[in-house]
XYZ file of C-alpha atoms in Angstrom:
134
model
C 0.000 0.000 0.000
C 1.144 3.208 -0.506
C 2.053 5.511 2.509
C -1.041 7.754 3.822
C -0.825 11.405 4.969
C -1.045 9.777 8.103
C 2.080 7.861 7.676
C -0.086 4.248 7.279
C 1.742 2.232 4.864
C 0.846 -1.517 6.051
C -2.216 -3.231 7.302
C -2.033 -5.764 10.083
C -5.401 -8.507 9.759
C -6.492 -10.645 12.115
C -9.324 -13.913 10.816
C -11.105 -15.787 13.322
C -11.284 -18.892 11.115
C -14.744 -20.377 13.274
C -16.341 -17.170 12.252
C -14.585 -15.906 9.724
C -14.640 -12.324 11.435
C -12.183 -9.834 10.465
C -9.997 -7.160 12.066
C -7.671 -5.295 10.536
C -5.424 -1.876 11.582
C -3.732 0.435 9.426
C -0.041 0.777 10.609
C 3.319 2.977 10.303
C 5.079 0.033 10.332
C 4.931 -4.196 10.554
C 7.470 -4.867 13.005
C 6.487 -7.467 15.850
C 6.497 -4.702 18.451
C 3.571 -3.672 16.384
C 1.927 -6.726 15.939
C 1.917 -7.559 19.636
C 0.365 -4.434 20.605
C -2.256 -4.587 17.582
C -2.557 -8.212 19.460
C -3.184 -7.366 22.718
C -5.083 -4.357 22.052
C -7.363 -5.689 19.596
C -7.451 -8.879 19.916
C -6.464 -10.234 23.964
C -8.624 -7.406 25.446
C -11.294 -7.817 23.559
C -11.673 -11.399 22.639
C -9.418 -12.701 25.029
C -6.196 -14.673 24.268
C -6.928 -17.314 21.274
C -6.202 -20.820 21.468
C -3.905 -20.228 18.118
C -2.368 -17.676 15.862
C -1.223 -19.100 12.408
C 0.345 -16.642 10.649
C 2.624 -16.414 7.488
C 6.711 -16.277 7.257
C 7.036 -12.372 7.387
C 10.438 -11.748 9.363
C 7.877 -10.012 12.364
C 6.110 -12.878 12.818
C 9.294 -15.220 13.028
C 10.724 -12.319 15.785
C 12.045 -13.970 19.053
C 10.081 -11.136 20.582
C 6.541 -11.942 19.353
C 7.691 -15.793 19.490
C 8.436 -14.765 23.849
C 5.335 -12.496 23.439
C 2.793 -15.449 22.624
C 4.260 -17.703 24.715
C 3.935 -15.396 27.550
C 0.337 -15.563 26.666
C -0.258 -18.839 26.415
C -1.389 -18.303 22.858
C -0.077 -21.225 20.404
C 1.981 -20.113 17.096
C 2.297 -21.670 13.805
C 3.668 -20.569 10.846
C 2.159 -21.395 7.400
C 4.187 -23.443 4.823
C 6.565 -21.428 2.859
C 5.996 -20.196 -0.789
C 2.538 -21.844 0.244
C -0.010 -18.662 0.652
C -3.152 -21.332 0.534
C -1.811 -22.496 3.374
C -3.888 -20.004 5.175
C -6.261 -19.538 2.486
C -9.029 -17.780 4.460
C -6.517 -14.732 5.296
C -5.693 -14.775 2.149
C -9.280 -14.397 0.745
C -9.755 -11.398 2.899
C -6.731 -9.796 2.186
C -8.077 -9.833 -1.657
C -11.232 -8.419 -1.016
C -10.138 -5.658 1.445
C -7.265 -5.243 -1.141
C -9.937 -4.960 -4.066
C -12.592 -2.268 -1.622
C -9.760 -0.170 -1.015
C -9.324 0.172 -4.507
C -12.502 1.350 -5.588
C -12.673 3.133 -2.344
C -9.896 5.652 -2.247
C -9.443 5.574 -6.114
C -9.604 9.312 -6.000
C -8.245 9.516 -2.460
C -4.954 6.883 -2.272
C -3.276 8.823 -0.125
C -6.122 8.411 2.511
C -6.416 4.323 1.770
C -6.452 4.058 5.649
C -9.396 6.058 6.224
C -11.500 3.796 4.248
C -9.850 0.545 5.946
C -13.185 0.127 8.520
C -15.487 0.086 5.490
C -13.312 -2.355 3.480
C -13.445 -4.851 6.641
C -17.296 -4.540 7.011
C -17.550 -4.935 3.631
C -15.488 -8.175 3.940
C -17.891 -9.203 6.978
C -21.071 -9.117 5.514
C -20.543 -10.542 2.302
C -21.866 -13.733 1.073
C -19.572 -16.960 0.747
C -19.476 -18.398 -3.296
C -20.191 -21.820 -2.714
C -22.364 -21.377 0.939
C -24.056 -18.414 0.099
C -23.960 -17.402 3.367
């Protein structure tokens, strides 16, 4: 994504895979300091800890630091396979479709991609599954 006026350039998202409810952050940056606090501030305190985080081979996610982090919490990690990105095929899925909103969204407006982000996720939320139609 391209940096917002804000300074937003990434955009850490989080898939519970029972529901397939999505939450996602615009951020300055991806390291794992970042990711644990997007973590524990969206995601521990509101949800409480999860059983299991599976999460790609991004060097933040492979950090000692968010490895110690999780552990702390009691929280299971896995990494997906590598060169594999079906390996986690529902984050992958909403990744696309937040990827596609935001680009009708802010096509006039790319420099503000991150003020559209909420819409892009509810958008992702409520639509209907292909094959399930729900």
């Amino acid at each position: 994504m391209p940096t917002t006026s804000s300074g937003n350039k990434w955009i850490l998202l989080v898939i519970d895979h029972h529901k397939n409810w999505v939450i996602a952050e615009a951020t300055k940056d991806a390291k794992a300091e970042t990711v644990a606090v997007f973590l524990y501030n969206k995601i521990f305190l509101q949800f409480g800890n999860p059983v299991e985080i599976i999460y790609d081979r991004g060097s933040q996610f492979k950090s000692e630091i968010l490895k110690e982090y999780l552990i702390m919490q009691k929280v299971k990690h896995n990494l997906t396979s590598a060169y594999h990105p079906m390996a986690n095929v529902k984050t992958e899925r909403a990744n696309g479709v937040i990827g596609k909103s935001l680009t009708k969204l802010a096509y006039k407006h790319k420099d503000r991609w991150d003020r559209y982000l909420n819409l892009a996720v509810w958008a992702t939320r409520i639509r209907k599954h292909s094959v399930t139609k729900v």
